[in-house]
PDB file of C-alpha atoms and ligand atoms in Angstrom:
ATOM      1  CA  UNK R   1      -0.973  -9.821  17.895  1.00 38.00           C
ATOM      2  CA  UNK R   2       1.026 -13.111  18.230  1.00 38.00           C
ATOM      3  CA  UNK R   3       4.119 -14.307  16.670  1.00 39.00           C
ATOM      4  CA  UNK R   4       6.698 -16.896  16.978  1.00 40.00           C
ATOM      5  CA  UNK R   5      10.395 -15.764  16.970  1.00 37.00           C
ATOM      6  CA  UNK R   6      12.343 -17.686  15.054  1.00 37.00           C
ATOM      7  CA  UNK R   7      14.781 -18.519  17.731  1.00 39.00           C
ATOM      8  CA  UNK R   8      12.156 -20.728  19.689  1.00 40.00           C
ATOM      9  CA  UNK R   9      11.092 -22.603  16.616  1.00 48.00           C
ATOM     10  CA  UNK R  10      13.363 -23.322  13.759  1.00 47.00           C
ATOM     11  CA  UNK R  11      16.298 -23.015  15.096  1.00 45.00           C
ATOM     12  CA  UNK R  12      18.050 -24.673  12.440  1.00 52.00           C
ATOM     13  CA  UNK R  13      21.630 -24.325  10.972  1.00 72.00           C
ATOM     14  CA  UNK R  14      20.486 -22.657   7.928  1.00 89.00           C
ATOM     15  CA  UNK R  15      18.907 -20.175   9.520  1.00 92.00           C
ATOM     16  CA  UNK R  16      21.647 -19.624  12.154  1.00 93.00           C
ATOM     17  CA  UNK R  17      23.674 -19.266   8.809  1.00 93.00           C
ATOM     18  CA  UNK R  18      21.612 -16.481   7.647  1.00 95.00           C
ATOM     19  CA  UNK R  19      22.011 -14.936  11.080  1.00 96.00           C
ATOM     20  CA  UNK R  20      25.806 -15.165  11.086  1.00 95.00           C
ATOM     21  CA  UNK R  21      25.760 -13.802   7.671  1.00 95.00           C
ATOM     22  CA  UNK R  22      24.211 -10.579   8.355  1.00 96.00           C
ATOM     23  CA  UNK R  23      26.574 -10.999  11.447  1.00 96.00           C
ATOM     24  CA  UNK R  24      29.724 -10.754   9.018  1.00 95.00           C
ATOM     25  CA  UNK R  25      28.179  -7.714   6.879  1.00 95.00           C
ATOM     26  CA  UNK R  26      26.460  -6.042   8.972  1.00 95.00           C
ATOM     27  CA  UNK R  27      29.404  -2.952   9.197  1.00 92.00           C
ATOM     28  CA  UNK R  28      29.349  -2.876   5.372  1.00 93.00           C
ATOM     29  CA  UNK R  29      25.545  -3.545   4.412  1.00 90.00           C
ATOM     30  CA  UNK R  30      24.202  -0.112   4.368  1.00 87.00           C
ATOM     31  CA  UNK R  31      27.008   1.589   2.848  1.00 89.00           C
ATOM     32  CA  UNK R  32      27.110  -1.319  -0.162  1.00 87.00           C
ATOM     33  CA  UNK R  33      23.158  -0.340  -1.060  1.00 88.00           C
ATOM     34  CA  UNK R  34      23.142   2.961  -0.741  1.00 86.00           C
ATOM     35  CA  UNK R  35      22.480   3.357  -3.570  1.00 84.00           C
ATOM     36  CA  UNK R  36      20.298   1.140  -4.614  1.00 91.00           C
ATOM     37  CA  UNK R  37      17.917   3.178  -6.076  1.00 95.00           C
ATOM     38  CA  UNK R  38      14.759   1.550  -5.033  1.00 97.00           C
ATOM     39  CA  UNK R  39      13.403   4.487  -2.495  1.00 97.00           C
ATOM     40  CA  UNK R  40      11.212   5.998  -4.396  1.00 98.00           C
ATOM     41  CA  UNK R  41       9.798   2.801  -5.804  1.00 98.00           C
ATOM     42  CA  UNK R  42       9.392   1.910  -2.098  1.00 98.00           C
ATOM     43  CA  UNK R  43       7.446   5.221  -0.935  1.00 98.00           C
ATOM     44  CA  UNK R  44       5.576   4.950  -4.015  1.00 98.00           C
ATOM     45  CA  UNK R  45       4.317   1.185  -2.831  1.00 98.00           C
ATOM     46  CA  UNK R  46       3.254   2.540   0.597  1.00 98.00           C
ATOM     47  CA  UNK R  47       1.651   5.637  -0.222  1.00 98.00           C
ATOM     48  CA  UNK R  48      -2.285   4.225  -1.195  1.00 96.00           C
ATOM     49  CA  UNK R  49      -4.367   3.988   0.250  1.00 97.00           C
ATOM     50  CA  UNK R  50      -4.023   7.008   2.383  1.00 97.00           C
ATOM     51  CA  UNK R  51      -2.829   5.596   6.347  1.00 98.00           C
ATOM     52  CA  UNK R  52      -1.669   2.240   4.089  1.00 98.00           C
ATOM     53  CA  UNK R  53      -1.096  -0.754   6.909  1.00 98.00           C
ATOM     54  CA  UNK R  54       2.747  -2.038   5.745  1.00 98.00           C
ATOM     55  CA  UNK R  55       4.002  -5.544   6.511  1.00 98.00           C
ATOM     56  CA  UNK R  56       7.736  -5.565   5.473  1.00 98.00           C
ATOM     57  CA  UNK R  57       9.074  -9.001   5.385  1.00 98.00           C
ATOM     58  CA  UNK R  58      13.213  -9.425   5.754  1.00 98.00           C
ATOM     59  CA  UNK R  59      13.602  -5.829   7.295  1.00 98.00           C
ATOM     60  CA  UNK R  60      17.213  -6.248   8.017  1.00 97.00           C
ATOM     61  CA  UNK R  61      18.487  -3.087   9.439  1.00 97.00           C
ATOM     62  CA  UNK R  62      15.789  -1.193   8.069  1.00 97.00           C
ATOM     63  CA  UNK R  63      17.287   0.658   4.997  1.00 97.00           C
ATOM     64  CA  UNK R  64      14.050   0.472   3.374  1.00 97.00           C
ATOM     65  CA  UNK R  65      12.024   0.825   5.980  1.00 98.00           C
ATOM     66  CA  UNK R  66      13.167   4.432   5.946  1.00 97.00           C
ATOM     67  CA  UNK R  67      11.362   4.986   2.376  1.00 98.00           C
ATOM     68  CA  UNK R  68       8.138   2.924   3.017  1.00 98.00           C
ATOM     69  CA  UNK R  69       7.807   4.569   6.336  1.00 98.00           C
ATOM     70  CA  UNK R  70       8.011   8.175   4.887  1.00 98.00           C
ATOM     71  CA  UNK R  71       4.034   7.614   3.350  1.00 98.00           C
ATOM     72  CA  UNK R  72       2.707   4.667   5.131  1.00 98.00           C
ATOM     73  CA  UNK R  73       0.502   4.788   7.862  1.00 98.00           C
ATOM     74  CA  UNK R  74       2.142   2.152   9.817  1.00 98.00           C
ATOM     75  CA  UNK R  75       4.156  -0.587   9.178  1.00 98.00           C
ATOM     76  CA  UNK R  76       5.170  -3.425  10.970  1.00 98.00           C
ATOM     77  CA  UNK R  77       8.533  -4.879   9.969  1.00 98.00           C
ATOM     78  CA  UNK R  78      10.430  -8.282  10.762  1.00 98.00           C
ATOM     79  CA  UNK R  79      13.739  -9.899  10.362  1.00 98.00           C
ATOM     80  CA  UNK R  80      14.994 -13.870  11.307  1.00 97.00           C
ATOM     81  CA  UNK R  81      17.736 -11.903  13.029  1.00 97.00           C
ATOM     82  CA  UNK R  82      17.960  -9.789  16.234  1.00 97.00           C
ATOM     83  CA  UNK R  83      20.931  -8.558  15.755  1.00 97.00           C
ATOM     84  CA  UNK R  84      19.731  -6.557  12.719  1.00 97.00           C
ATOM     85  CA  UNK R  85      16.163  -5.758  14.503  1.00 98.00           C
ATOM     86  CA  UNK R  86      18.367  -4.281  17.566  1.00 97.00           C
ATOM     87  CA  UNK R  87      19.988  -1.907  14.781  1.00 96.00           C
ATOM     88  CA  UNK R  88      16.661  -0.992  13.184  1.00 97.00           C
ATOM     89  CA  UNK R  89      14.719  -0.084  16.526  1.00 97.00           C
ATOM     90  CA  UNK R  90      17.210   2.043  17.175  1.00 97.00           C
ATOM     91  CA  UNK R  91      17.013   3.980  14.078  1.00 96.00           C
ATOM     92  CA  UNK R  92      13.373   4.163  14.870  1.00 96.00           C
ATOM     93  CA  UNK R  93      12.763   5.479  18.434  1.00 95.00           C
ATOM     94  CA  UNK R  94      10.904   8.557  17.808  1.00 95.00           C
ATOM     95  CA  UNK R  95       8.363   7.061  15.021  1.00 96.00           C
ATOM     96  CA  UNK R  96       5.676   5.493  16.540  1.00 96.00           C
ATOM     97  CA  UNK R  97       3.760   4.357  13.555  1.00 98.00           C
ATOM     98  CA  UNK R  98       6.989   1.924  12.973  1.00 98.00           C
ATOM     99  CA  UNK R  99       7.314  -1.376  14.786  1.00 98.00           C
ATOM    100  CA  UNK R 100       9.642  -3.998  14.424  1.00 98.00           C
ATOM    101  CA  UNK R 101       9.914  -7.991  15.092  1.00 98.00           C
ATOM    102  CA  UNK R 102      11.794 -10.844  15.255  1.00 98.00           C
ATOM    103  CA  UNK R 103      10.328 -13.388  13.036  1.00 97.00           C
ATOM    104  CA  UNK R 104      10.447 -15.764  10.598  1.00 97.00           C
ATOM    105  CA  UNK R 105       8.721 -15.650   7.495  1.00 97.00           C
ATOM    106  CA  UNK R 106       7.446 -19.531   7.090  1.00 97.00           C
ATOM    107  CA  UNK R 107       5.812 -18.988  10.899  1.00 96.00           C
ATOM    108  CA  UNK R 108       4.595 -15.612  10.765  1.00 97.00           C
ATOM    109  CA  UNK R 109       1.298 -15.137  12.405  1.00 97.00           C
ATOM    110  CA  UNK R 110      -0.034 -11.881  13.299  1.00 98.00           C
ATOM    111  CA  UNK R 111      -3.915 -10.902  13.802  1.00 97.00           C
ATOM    112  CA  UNK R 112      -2.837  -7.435  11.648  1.00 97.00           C
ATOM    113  CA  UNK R 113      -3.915  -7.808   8.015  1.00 98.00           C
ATOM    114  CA  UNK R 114      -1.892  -5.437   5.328  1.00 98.00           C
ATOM    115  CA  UNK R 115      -2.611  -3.176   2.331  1.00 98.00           C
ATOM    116  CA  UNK R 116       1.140  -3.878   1.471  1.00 98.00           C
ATOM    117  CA  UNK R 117       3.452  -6.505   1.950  1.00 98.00           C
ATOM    118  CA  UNK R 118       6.918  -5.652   0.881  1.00 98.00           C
ATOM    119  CA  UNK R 119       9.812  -7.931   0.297  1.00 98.00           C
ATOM    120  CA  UNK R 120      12.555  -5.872  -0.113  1.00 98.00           C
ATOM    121  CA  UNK R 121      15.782  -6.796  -1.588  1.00 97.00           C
ATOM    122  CA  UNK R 122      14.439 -10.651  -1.568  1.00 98.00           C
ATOM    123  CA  UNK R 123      14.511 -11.947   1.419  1.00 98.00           C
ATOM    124  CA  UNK R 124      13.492 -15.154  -0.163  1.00 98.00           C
ATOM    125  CA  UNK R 125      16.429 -15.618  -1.722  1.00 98.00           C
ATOM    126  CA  UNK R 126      17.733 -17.759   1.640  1.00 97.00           C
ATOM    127  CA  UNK R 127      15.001 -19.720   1.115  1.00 97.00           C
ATOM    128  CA  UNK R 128      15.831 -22.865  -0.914  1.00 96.00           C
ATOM    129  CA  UNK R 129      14.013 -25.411  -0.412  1.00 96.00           C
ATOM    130  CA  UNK R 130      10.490 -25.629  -1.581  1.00 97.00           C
ATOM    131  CA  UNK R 131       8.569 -26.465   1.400  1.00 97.00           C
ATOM    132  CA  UNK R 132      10.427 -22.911   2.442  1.00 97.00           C
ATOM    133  CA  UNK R 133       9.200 -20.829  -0.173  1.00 98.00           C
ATOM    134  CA  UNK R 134       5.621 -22.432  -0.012  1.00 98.00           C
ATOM    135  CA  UNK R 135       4.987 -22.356   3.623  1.00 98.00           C
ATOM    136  CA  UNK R 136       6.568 -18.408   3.283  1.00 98.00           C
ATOM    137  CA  UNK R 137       3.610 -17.850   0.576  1.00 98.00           C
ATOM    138  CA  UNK R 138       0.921 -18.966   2.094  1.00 98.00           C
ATOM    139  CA  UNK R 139       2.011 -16.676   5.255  1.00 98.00           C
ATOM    140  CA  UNK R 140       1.823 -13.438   3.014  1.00 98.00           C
ATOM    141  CA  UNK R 141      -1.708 -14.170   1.577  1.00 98.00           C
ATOM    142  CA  UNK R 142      -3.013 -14.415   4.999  1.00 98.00           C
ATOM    143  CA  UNK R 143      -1.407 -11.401   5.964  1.00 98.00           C
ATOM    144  CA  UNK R 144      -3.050  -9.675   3.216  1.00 98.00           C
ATOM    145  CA  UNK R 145      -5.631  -7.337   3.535  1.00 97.00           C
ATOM    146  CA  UNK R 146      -8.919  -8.601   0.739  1.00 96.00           C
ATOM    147  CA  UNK R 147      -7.745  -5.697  -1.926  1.00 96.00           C
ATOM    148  CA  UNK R 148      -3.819  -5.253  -0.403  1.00 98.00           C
ATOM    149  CA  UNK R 149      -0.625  -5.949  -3.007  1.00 98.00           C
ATOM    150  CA  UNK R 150       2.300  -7.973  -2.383  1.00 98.00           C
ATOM    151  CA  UNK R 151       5.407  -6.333  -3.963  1.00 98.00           C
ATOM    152  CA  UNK R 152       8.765  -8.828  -4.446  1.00 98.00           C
ATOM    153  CA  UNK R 153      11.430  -7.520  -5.340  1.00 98.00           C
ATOM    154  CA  UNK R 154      13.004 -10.868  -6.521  1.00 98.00           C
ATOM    155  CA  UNK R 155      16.474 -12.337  -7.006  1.00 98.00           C
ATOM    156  CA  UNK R 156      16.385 -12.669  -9.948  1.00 98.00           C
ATOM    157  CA  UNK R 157      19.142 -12.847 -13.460  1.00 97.00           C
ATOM    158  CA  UNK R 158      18.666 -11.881 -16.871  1.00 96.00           C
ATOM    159  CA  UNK R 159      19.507 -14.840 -19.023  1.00 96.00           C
ATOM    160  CA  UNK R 160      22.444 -13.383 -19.868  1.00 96.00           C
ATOM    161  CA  UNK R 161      23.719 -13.136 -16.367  1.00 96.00           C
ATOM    162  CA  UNK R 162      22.249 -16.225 -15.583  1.00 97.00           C
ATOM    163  CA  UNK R 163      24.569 -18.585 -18.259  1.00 97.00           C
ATOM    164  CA  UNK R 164      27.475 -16.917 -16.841  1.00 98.00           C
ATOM    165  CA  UNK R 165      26.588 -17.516 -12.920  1.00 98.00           C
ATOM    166  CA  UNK R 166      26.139 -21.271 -14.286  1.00 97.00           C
ATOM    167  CA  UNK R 167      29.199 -21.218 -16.488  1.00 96.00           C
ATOM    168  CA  UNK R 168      32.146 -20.027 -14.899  1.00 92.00           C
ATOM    169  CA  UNK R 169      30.456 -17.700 -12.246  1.00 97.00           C
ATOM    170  CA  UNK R 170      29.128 -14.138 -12.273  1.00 98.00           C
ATOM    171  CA  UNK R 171      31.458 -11.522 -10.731  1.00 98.00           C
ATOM    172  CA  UNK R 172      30.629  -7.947 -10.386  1.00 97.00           C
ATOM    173  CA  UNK R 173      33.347  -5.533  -8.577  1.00 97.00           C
ATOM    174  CA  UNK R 174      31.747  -1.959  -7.284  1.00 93.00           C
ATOM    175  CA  UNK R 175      33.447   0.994  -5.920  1.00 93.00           C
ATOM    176  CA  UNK R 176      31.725   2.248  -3.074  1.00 90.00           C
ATOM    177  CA  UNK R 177      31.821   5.388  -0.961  1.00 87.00           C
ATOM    178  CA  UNK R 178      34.690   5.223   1.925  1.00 87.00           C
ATOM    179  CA  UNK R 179      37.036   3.494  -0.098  1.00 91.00           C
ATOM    180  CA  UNK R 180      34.947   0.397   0.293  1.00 93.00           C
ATOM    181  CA  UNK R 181      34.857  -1.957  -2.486  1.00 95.00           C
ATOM    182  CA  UNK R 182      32.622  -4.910  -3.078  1.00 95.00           C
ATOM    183  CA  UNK R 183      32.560  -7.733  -4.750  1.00 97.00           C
ATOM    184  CA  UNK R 184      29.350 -10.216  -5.954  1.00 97.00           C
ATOM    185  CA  UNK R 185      29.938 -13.790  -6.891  1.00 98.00           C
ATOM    186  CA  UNK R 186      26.946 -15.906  -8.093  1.00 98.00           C
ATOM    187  CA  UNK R 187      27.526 -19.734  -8.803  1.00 98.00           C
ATOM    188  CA  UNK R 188      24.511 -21.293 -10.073  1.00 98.00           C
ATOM    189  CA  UNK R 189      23.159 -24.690 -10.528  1.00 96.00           C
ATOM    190  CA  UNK R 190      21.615 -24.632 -14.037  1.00 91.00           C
ATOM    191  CA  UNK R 191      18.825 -26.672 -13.097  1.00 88.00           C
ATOM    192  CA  UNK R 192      17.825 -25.969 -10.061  1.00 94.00           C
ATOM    193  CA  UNK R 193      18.580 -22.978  -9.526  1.00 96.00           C
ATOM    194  CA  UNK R 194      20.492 -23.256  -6.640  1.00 97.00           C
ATOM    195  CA  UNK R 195      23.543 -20.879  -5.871  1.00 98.00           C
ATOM    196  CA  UNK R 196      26.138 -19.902  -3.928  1.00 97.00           C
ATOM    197  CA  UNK R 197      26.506 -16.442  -3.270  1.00 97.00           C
ATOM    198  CA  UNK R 198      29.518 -14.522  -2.386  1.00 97.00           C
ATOM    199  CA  UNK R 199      30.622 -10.896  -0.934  1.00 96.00           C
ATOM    200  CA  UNK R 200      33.855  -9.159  -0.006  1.00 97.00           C
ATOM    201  CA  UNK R 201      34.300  -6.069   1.025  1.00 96.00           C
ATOM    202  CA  UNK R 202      37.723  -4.172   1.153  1.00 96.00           C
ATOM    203  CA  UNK R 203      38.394  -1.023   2.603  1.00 95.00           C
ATOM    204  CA  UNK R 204      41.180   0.620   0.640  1.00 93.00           C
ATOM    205  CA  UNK R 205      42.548  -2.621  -0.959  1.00 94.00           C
ATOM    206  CA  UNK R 206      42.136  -4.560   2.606  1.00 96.00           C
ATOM    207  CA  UNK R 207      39.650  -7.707   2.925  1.00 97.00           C
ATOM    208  CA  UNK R 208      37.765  -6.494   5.535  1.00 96.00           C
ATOM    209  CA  UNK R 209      34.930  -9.383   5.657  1.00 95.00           C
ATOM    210  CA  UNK R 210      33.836 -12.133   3.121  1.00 96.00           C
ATOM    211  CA  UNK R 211      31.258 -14.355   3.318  1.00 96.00           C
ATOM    212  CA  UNK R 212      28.426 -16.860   1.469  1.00 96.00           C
ATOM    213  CA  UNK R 213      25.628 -17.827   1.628  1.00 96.00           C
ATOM    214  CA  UNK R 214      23.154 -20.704  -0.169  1.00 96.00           C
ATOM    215  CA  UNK R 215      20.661 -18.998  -2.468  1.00 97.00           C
ATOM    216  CA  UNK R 216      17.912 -19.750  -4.995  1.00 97.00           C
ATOM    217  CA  UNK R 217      17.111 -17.872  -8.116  1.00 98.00           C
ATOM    218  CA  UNK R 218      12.938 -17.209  -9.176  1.00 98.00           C
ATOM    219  CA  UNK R 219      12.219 -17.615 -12.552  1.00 97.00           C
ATOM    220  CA  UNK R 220       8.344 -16.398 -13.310  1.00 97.00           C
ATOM    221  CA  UNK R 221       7.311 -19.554 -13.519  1.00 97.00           C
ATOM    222  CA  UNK R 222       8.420 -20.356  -9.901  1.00 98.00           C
ATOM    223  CA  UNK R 223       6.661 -17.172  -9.032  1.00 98.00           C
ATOM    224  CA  UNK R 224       3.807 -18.170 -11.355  1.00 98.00           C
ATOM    225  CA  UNK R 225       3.032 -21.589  -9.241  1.00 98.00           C
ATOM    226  CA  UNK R 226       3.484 -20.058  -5.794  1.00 98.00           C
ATOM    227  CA  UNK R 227       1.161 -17.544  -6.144  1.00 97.00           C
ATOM    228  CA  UNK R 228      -1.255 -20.316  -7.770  1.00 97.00           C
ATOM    229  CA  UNK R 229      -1.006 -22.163  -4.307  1.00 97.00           C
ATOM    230  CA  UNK R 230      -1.446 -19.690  -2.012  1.00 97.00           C
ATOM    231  CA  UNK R 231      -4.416 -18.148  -3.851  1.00 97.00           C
ATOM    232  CA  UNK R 232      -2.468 -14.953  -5.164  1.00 98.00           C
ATOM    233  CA  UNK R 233      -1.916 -13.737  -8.935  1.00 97.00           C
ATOM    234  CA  UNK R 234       0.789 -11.591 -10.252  1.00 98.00           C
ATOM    235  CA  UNK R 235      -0.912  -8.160 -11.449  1.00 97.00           C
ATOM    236  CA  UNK R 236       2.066  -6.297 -12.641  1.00 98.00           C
ATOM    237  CA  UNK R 237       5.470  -6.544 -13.566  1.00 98.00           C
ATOM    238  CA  UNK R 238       8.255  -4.598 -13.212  1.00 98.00           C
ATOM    239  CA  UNK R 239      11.846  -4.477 -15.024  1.00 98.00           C
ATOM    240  CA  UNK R 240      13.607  -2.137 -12.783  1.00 98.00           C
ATOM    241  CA  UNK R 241      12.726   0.372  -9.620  1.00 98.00           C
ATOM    242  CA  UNK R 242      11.569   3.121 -11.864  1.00 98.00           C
ATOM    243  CA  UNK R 243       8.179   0.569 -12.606  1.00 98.00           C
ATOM    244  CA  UNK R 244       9.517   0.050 -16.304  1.00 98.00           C
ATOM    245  CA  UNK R 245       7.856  -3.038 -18.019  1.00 98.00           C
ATOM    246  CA  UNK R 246       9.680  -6.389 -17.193  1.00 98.00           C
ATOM    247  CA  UNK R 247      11.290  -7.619 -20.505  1.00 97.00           C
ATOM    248  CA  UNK R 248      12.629 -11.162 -19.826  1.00 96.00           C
ATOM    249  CA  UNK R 249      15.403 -10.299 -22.050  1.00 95.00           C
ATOM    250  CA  UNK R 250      16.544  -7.106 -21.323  1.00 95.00           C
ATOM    251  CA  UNK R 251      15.265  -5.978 -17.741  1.00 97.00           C
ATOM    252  CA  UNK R 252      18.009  -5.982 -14.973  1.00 95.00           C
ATOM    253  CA  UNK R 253      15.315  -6.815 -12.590  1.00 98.00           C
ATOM    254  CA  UNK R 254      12.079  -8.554 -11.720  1.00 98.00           C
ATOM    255  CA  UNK R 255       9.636  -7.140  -9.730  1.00 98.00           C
ATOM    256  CA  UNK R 256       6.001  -8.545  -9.021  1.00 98.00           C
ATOM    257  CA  UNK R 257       2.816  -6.843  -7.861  1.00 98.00           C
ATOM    258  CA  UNK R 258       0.457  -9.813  -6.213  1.00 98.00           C
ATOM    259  CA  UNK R 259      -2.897  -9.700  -4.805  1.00 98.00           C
ATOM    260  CA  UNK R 260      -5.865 -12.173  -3.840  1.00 96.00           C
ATOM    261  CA  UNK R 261      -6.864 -14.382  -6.993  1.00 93.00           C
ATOM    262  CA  UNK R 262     -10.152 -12.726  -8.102  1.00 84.00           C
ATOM    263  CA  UNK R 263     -12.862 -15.248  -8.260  1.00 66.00           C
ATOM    264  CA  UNK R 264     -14.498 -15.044 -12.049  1.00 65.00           C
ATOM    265  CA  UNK R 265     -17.624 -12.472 -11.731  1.00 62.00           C
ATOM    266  CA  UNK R 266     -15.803 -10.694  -9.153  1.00 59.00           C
ATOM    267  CA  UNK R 267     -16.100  -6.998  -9.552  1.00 54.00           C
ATOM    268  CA  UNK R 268     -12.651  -5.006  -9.610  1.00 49.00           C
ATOM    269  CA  UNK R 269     -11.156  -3.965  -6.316  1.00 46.00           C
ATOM    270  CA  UNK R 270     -10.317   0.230  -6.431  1.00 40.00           C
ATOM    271  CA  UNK R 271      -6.297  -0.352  -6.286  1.00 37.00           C
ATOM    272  CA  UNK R 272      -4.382   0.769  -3.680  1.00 30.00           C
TER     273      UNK R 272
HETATM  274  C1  SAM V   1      19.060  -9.096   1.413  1.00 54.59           C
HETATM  275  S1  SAM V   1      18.533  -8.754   3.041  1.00 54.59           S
HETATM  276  C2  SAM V   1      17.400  -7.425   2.762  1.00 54.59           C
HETATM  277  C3  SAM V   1      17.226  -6.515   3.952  1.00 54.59           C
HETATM  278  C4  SAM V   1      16.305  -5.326   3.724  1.00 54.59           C
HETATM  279  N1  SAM V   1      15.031  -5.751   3.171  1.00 54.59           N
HETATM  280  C5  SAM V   1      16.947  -4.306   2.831  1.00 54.59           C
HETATM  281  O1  SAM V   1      16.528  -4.171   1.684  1.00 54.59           O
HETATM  282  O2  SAM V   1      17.857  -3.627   3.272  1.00 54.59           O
HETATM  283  C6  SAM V   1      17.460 -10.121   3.391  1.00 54.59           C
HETATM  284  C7  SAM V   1      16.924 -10.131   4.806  1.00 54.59           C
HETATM  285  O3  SAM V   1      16.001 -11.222   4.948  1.00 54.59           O
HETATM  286  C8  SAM V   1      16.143 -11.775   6.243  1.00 54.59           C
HETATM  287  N2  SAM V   1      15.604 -13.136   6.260  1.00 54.59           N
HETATM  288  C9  SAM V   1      16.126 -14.239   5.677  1.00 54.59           C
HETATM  289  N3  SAM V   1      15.356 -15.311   5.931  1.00 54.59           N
HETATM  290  C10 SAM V   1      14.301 -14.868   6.661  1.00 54.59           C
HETATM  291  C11 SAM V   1      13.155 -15.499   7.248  1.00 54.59           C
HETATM  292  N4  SAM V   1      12.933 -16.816   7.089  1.00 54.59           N
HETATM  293  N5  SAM V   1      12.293 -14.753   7.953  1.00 54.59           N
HETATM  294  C12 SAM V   1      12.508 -13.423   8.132  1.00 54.59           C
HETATM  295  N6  SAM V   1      13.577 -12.761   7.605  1.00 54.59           N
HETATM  296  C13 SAM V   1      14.464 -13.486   6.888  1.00 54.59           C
HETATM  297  C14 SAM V   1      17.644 -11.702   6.504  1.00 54.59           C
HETATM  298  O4  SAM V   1      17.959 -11.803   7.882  1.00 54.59           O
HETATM  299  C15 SAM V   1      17.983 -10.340   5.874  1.00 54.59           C
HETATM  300  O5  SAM V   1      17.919  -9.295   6.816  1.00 54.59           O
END
């Protein structure tokens, strides 16, 4: 197995910003998603076929790793940052069918092929440019096993939520446990895209941390082309964790199931 941490390679300012971002969160990150609701979704994912081989792309801490980790076989999970790594090896001394690197999703390169690739939580989203997202792409369909999924769980707005990010700016306020409270600011280029996103957290009324970061939306038809040049297809879509359809206009989410681009002729794969 071989890969190239980030650190060596692309040591760039934007990824250094991602870095310091998690940096800034990192004591209120795991408290802010807890509940998410995307566990069982997760375990779900990893539980075919039996001993399923998980690559988990943007582990961060590894909240989710928890849930895809309770049916997989073994997965191997990576973040751009150490800091978070450090946190999630931790966490995951005593489960040997768990490993965890420091990588970078555009350089990935592992001899390990997958029955799953998970994005959780879209780790693409710090990934604005194009070359970016394409190089990142063409990394997961190698990594894929000939019949294995790749699951994106994408940032992603309704087009309701999406006018107002590009109008004025989309704010959503949550109360979490703790007395922690949160707040989510989207800005978005209409065109493009292109956003700046926002947190604060306050612990009983007190800023605690804020911070931004640069972001891109998907729309399908970004996800669409990408998996057109890296040889994938979309096989399913999702609207929310519970595997509802994906309604463009009323799903909160979108969620896409991937594989290998079946050649015409091709018999059908058994899914996994
Ligand atoms: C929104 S967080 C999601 C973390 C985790 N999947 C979860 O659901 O709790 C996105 C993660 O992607 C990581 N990330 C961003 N760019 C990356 C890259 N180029 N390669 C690997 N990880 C990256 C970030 O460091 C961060 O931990």
């Amino acid at each position: 197995m071989s890969t190239t941490p980030a650190e060596n390679e692309t040591g760039t300012s934007t990824d250094d910003q991602v870095r310091e971002y998690y940096h800034r969160i990192l004591p209120f990150y795991e408290t802010e998603l807890k509940d998410r609701g995307d566990a069982d979704l997760w375990a779900w994912a990893a539980s075919e076929p039996a001993g399923c081989r998980v690559l988990e792309i943007g582990a961060g801490t590894g909240r989710a790793t928890r849930f895809l980790a309770r049916t997989a076989g073994r997965v191997v999970a990576f973040d751009l940052s150490l800091e978070t790594i450090a946190v999630a090896r931790r966490r995951f001394a005593e489960q040997p069918h768990v490993s965890f690197l420091v990588a970078d999703l555009r350089i990935l390169q592992l001899a390990e092929r997958f029955d799953l690739i998970a994005a959780v939580d879209d780790p693409f989203v710090h990934l604005t440019a194009d070359e970016d997202r394409e190089r990142a792409f063409a990394r997961v369909a190698e990594h894929l096993a000939p019949d294995g999924r790749f699951l994106l769980d994408a940032a992603w707005l309704s087009p309701e939520r999406r006018h107002t990010a590009e109008e004025g700016g989309l704010v959503e306020d949550r109360e979490e446990e703790g007395g922690l409270s949160v707040r989510e600011v989207w800005r978005c280029d209409a065109g493009s895209r292109l956003c700046t996103t926002g947190f604060e957290y306050r612990v009983d009324g007190r800023l605690e941390a804020k911070a931004s970061f640069p972001s891109r939306l998907w729309s399908l038809v970004e996800i669409e082309a990408r998996c057109r040049a890296a040889g994938l297809e979309i096989t399913r879509l999702w609207g929310d964790y519970d595997r509802r359809p994906w309604d463009r206009a009323t799903s909160s989410r979108l969620i896409a199931e991937m594989r290998r681009e079946r050649q015409v002729g091709a018999p059908v794969m058994a899914s996994c």
